[in-house]
Amino acid sequence: MIQMIMLSTMNALNNIIGSGRRLLLIGLAGLGATGFSSGVSAEYADVVLNRLSDKNDVRPVIFPHWFHRIRFRCKVCHNELAFEMRAGANEITMGKIIDGQYCGLCHNNEVAWGVDNCSLCHSGKPGLKTGIRGSNQTGGPGRW
Amino acid sequence: MKFKPRHLVFMIIVWSALQAQGSGWKSLSEDGLHDPANPAIELLQQPAEALSQLPPDTVGNRVLWNRALREQYIQPRTNIYPETKIEIIDMDIIMEKTGEMPLVLFPHRPHTEWLDCTNCHDKIFIEKVDANPVNMFAILSGQYCGQCHGAVAFPLTECNRCHSVPRSTFAGKPGVQSRTN
């Protein structure tokens, strides 16, 4: 329903505005529509990690950016700790975490609580796809 | 017919109306991601509990993160290892290929508070004014500014936060801006 209103508004706007901006508006309408149609209202920038979880019968992992950015700047994870800035791009496994890589660089009972708290990280609904979520305005970068 | 400012105003109004529908923070059990059947959900912090304490915004997390940082509502760590070098620069860049939209002002200061140079240079942007073929279509598909804006930083619907310098009042030269203060 919302997509319908949105798309028809965009069409009307396209007609008013003319060809120059049409591509841009179609792009925007597309992003808006994917944002609405997912039916997910997760917090903006939550990341679902499910490359392996479903396959191994554990709940997918939900990584909350909002929670971590209150405590750490982006550069801590994306530079110092070398997390690639692309959902699904880091080959995180439980073994590596226990060895002190990725989430295990902090979730080691020193910087933050340790790996024994399985269900704090494995907290997602089964079947979720890996990716960044939660915007009610745009579907997030479409490229990935 | 040409793209005029009033069309943009109209677009923004339509958007704000649609955005108003989703206001407020959803509880974890209703967010469509967390499994309400997970007993540990009780132990996780609810977004509303933390985010309602921070300077409010109307979009994204509904938090003005830069203000929260500047005014020390939050004090996120800059590093874990003591030897890591922290670099913050204060350099504004005006980008002029914006069609009839106001010019884009890219401020290094707030970005380098959060991010390291290597997060952008040269992965996302070559470190030279005008060396990057940035356009709105690429941004909307998740490249350049759109790698973060629309994903983690404030969303792309907020045209005027980037397109913040009206063409009619800008008398200087695009590119790196020299500071007078």
Coordinates of C-alpha atoms in Angstrom, one line a residue:
Chain A
M1 CA 0.0 0.0 0.0
I2 CA 2.6 2.5 1.0
Q3 CA 4.8 1.4 -2.0
M4 CA 1.8 2.1 -4.2
I5 CA 1.3 5.6 -2.9
M6 CA 5.1 6.2 -3.1
L7 CA 5.4 4.9 -6.6
S8 CA 2.5 6.8 -8.0
T9 CA 3.7 10.0 -6.3
M10 CA 7.1 9.4 -7.9
N11 CA 5.4 8.9 -11.3
A12 CA 3.6 12.1 -10.9
L13 CA 6.8 13.8 -9.9
N14 CA 8.6 12.3 -12.9
N15 CA 6.0 13.8 -15.2
I16 CA 6.3 17.2 -13.7
I17 CA 10.1 17.2 -13.6
G18 CA 10.9 15.6 -16.9
S19 CA 13.6 13.3 -18.2
G20 CA 16.7 14.8 -16.7
R21 CA 15.8 13.8 -13.2
R22 CA 13.8 10.7 -14.0
L23 CA 16.5 8.2 -13.4
L24 CA 17.3 9.7 -10.1
L25 CA 13.7 9.6 -9.0
I26 CA 13.3 6.0 -10.2
G27 CA 16.3 5.2 -8.1
L28 CA 14.9 6.9 -5.1
A29 CA 11.5 5.3 -5.5
G30 CA 13.2 1.9 -5.8
L31 CA 15.1 2.4 -2.7
G32 CA 12.1 3.7 -0.8
A33 CA 10.0 0.8 -2.0
T34 CA 12.5 -1.9 -0.9
G35 CA 12.8 -0.2 2.5
F36 CA 9.1 -0.5 3.0
S37 CA 8.5 -3.9 1.4
S38 CA 10.9 -5.8 3.6
G39 CA 8.5 -5.5 6.5
V40 CA 11.4 -5.4 8.8
S41 CA 11.6 -2.5 11.3
A42 CA 14.9 -3.3 12.8
E43 CA 17.1 -0.6 14.2
Y44 CA 18.9 1.4 11.5
A45 CA 22.2 -0.3 10.6
D46 CA 21.7 -3.6 12.3
V47 CA 23.7 -6.3 10.5
V48 CA 22.5 -9.8 10.1
L49 CA 25.3 -12.4 9.8
N50 CA 24.1 -15.7 8.5
R51 CA 26.7 -17.2 6.2
L52 CA 27.0 -20.2 8.5
S53 CA 24.5 -20.0 11.3
D54 CA 21.4 -21.5 9.8
K55 CA 23.5 -24.3 8.2
N56 CA 24.8 -25.1 11.7
D57 CA 21.5 -25.0 13.5
V58 CA 22.2 -21.9 15.5
R59 CA 20.2 -18.6 15.3
P60 CA 21.7 -16.0 12.9
V61 CA 23.9 -13.3 14.5
I62 CA 22.6 -9.7 14.9
F63 CA 25.3 -7.1 15.1
P64 CA 23.9 -3.7 16.4
H65 CA 25.9 -0.7 15.1
W66 CA 23.9 1.7 17.3
F67 CA 25.0 -0.1 20.4
H68 CA 28.7 -0.4 19.5
R69 CA 29.1 3.2 18.1
I70 CA 28.1 4.6 21.5
R71 CA 31.2 2.9 22.8
F72 CA 33.6 2.8 19.9
R73 CA 34.3 4.9 16.8
C74 CA 34.0 3.3 13.4
K75 CA 37.8 3.4 13.1
V76 CA 38.3 1.0 15.9
C77 CA 36.5 -1.8 14.1
H78 CA 37.0 -0.8 10.5
N79 CA 40.6 0.2 10.7
E80 CA 42.3 -1.1 13.9
L81 CA 40.5 -4.4 13.9
A82 CA 40.2 -4.5 10.1
F83 CA 36.6 -5.4 9.7
E84 CA 35.9 -4.9 6.0
M85 CA 33.0 -2.4 5.5
R86 CA 30.7 -4.6 3.6
A87 CA 28.0 -6.9 5.1
G88 CA 29.0 -10.5 4.5
A89 CA 32.6 -9.7 3.4
N90 CA 34.3 -10.9 6.6
E91 CA 34.8 -14.6 6.8
I92 CA 33.9 -14.8 10.5
T93 CA 33.7 -18.2 12.0
M94 CA 33.2 -19.4 15.6
G95 CA 36.7 -20.9 15.6
K96 CA 38.3 -17.5 14.7
I97 CA 36.2 -15.7 17.3
I98 CA 37.4 -18.1 20.0
D99 CA 41.0 -17.6 18.8
G100 CA 40.5 -13.9 19.4
Q101 CA 39.8 -12.6 15.9
Y102 CA 36.8 -10.5 14.7
C103 CA 34.2 -10.2 17.4
G104 CA 36.7 -12.2 19.6
L105 CA 39.1 -9.2 19.6
C106 CA 36.7 -7.7 22.2
H107 CA 34.3 -10.4 23.3
N108 CA 37.1 -12.1 25.3
N109 CA 36.1 -11.3 28.9
E110 CA 38.4 -8.3 28.7
V111 CA 37.1 -5.6 26.5
A112 CA 33.6 -7.1 26.7
W113 CA 31.9 -10.3 27.9
G114 CA 33.2 -13.6 26.4
V115 CA 32.1 -16.1 23.9
D116 CA 30.2 -18.3 26.3
N117 CA 27.2 -16.0 26.0
C118 CA 26.0 -17.7 22.8
S119 CA 22.5 -16.4 22.6
L120 CA 23.4 -12.7 23.0
C121 CA 25.0 -12.8 19.6
H122 CA 23.0 -15.7 18.1
S123 CA 19.7 -13.8 18.6
G124 CA 18.1 -13.6 15.1
K125 CA 15.1 -15.3 13.6
P126 CA 16.1 -18.4 11.6
G127 CA 16.1 -17.8 7.9
L128 CA 17.2 -14.1 7.8
K129 CA 19.6 -13.2 5.0
T130 CA 23.0 -11.7 5.6
G131 CA 23.0 -7.9 5.1
I132 CA 22.5 -4.5 6.6
R133 CA 19.0 -3.7 7.8
G134 CA 16.7 -1.4 9.5
S135 CA 16.3 1.7 7.5
N136 CA 12.7 2.8 7.0
Q137 CA 13.8 5.3 4.4
T138 CA 16.1 3.5 2.1
G139 CA 16.9 -0.2 1.5
G140 CA 20.5 0.6 2.1
P141 CA 23.1 0.3 -0.6
G142 CA 21.7 -1.8 -3.4
R143 CA 25.1 -2.8 -4.7
W144 CA 25.7 -5.6 -2.2
Chain B
M1 CA 10.1 21.3 -17.8
K2 CA 13.1 22.0 -15.6
F3 CA 13.9 20.7 -12.1
K4 CA 13.1 23.6 -9.8
P5 CA 13.7 24.0 -6.1
R6 CA 9.9 23.8 -5.4
H7 CA 9.9 20.3 -6.8
L8 CA 12.5 19.3 -4.3
V9 CA 10.5 20.9 -1.5
F10 CA 7.5 18.9 -2.6
M11 CA 9.6 15.7 -2.7
I12 CA 10.9 16.4 0.8
I13 CA 7.4 16.9 2.1
V14 CA 6.2 13.7 0.6
W15 CA 9.2 12.0 2.2
S16 CA 8.7 13.4 5.6
A17 CA 5.1 12.4 5.6
L18 CA 6.1 8.8 4.8
Q19 CA 8.9 8.8 7.3
A20 CA 6.6 10.0 10.1
Q21 CA 4.8 6.6 9.8
G22 CA 7.8 4.8 11.2
S23 CA 8.7 7.1 14.1
G24 CA 9.8 5.7 17.5
W25 CA 12.1 2.8 18.3
K26 CA 10.7 -0.7 18.0
S27 CA 11.4 -3.1 20.8
L28 CA 13.7 -5.9 20.0
S29 CA 11.0 -8.6 20.0
E30 CA 9.0 -6.6 17.4
D31 CA 11.8 -5.5 15.2
G32 CA 11.4 -8.4 12.7
L33 CA 15.0 -9.5 13.3
H34 CA 15.4 -10.7 16.9
D35 CA 13.8 -14.0 17.7
P36 CA 11.3 -13.5 20.5
A37 CA 11.6 -17.2 21.4
N38 CA 15.3 -16.5 22.4
P39 CA 15.2 -16.2 26.3
A40 CA 18.4 -14.1 26.2
I41 CA 16.5 -11.3 24.4
E42 CA 15.7 -10.1 27.9
L43 CA 19.4 -9.4 28.5
L44 CA 19.9 -7.2 25.4
Q45 CA 19.5 -3.4 25.7
Q46 CA 16.4 -2.0 24.0
P47 CA 17.3 0.7 21.5
A48 CA 14.8 3.2 23.0
E49 CA 16.5 3.0 26.4
A50 CA 19.9 4.1 25.0
L51 CA 18.9 6.2 22.0
S52 CA 16.2 8.3 23.7
Q53 CA 19.0 9.8 25.9
L54 CA 20.8 11.3 22.9
P55 CA 20.1 14.4 20.8
P56 CA 17.1 13.6 18.7
D57 CA 17.0 13.4 14.9
T58 CA 14.0 12.5 12.6
V59 CA 15.7 9.8 10.5
G60 CA 18.0 6.9 10.7
N61 CA 18.5 5.9 14.4
R62 CA 16.8 9.2 15.2
V63 CA 20.0 10.3 16.8
L64 CA 22.2 13.3 15.8
W65 CA 25.4 11.3 16.2
N66 CA 27.8 14.2 15.5
R67 CA 26.1 16.4 18.1
A68 CA 26.1 13.5 20.6
L69 CA 29.8 13.2 20.0
R70 CA 30.6 16.9 20.0
E71 CA 28.6 17.6 23.2
Q72 CA 30.0 14.5 24.9
Y73 CA 26.7 12.7 25.3
I74 CA 28.8 9.8 24.2
Q75 CA 32.6 9.2 24.4
P76 CA 33.3 6.3 22.1
R77 CA 36.9 5.0 22.2
T78 CA 39.2 6.0 19.4
N79 CA 41.5 2.9 19.7
I80 CA 42.1 -0.3 21.6
Y81 CA 45.9 -0.6 21.1
P82 CA 47.8 2.3 22.6
E83 CA 50.2 2.6 19.6
T84 CA 47.4 3.3 17.1
K85 CA 47.8 6.7 15.5
I86 CA 44.7 8.9 15.6
E87 CA 44.4 11.5 12.9
I88 CA 41.7 14.2 12.8
I89 CA 41.8 17.0 10.2
D90 CA 39.7 20.1 9.7
M91 CA 39.3 20.6 5.9
D92 CA 36.1 21.4 4.1
I93 CA 35.6 20.5 0.5
I94 CA 33.0 22.1 -1.8
M95 CA 31.9 19.8 -4.6
E96 CA 30.3 21.6 -7.5
K97 CA 28.9 18.9 -9.9
T98 CA 25.5 19.0 -8.4
G99 CA 23.3 20.0 -11.4
E100 CA 20.9 22.6 -10.2
M101 CA 21.0 21.4 -6.6
P102 CA 22.9 23.4 -4.0
L103 CA 26.6 22.6 -3.8
V104 CA 27.9 19.8 -1.6
L105 CA 30.0 20.6 1.4
F106 CA 32.1 17.7 2.6
P107 CA 33.5 18.3 6.1
H108 CA 36.6 16.2 7.0
R109 CA 36.4 17.1 10.7
P110 CA 33.3 15.1 11.7
H111 CA 34.2 12.3 9.4
T112 CA 37.7 11.9 10.8
E113 CA 36.4 12.0 14.3
W114 CA 34.6 8.8 13.5
L115 CA 36.7 7.3 10.7
D116 CA 40.3 6.7 9.8
C117 CA 41.8 8.2 6.6
T118 CA 42.2 4.7 5.2
N119 CA 38.5 4.0 5.5
C120 CA 38.0 6.5 2.6
H121 CA 41.5 7.0 1.0
D122 CA 41.9 5.6 -1.5
K123 CA 39.3 2.8 -1.1
I124 CA 36.3 5.0 -1.6
F125 CA 37.8 8.4 -2.7
I126 CA 41.1 9.2 -4.3
E127 CA 42.8 11.8 -2.2
K128 CA 42.5 14.6 -4.6
V129 CA 39.8 17.1 -5.3
D130 CA 37.8 16.3 -8.4
A131 CA 39.5 13.0 -9.0
N132 CA 36.3 11.0 -8.2
P133 CA 33.4 10.7 -10.7
V134 CA 30.8 11.1 -7.9
N135 CA 27.2 11.3 -9.0
M136 CA 23.9 10.8 -7.3
F137 CA 23.1 7.5 -9.1
A138 CA 26.3 5.9 -7.9
I139 CA 25.7 7.2 -4.4
L140 CA 22.2 5.8 -4.4
S141 CA 23.5 2.4 -5.4
G142 CA 25.9 2.3 -2.5
Q143 CA 29.1 3.8 -3.8
Y144 CA 31.1 6.9 -2.6
C145 CA 29.1 8.7 0.1
G146 CA 26.4 6.0 -0.2
Q147 CA 28.7 3.3 1.2
C148 CA 28.0 4.8 4.6
H149 CA 25.1 7.2 4.1
G150 CA 21.9 5.1 3.8
A151 CA 23.6 2.2 5.6
V152 CA 25.0 3.4 8.9
A153 CA 25.3 7.2 8.7
F154 CA 22.2 9.5 8.1
P155 CA 20.2 8.4 5.1
L156 CA 20.2 9.7 1.5
T157 CA 16.8 11.2 1.8
E158 CA 18.3 14.1 3.7
C159 CA 19.5 15.9 0.5
N160 CA 20.1 19.3 2.2
R161 CA 22.5 18.0 4.8
C162 CA 25.0 17.3 2.0
H163 CA 23.7 19.8 -0.6
S164 CA 24.0 22.6 2.0
V165 CA 25.6 25.5 0.1
P166 CA 23.2 27.5 -2.1
R167 CA 24.7 28.4 -5.5
S168 CA 23.3 31.9 -5.3
T169 CA 25.3 32.8 -2.1
F170 CA 28.5 31.0 -2.8
A171 CA 31.1 33.4 -4.1
G172 CA 34.3 31.4 -3.4
K173 CA 36.0 28.6 -5.4
P174 CA 35.0 25.0 -5.2
G175 CA 37.5 22.4 -3.8
V176 CA 39.4 22.8 -0.5
Q177 CA 38.1 25.8 1.5
S178 CA 40.6 27.9 3.4
R179 CA 39.5 28.7 6.9
T180 CA 39.3 32.2 8.2
N181 CA 38.4 31.3 11.8

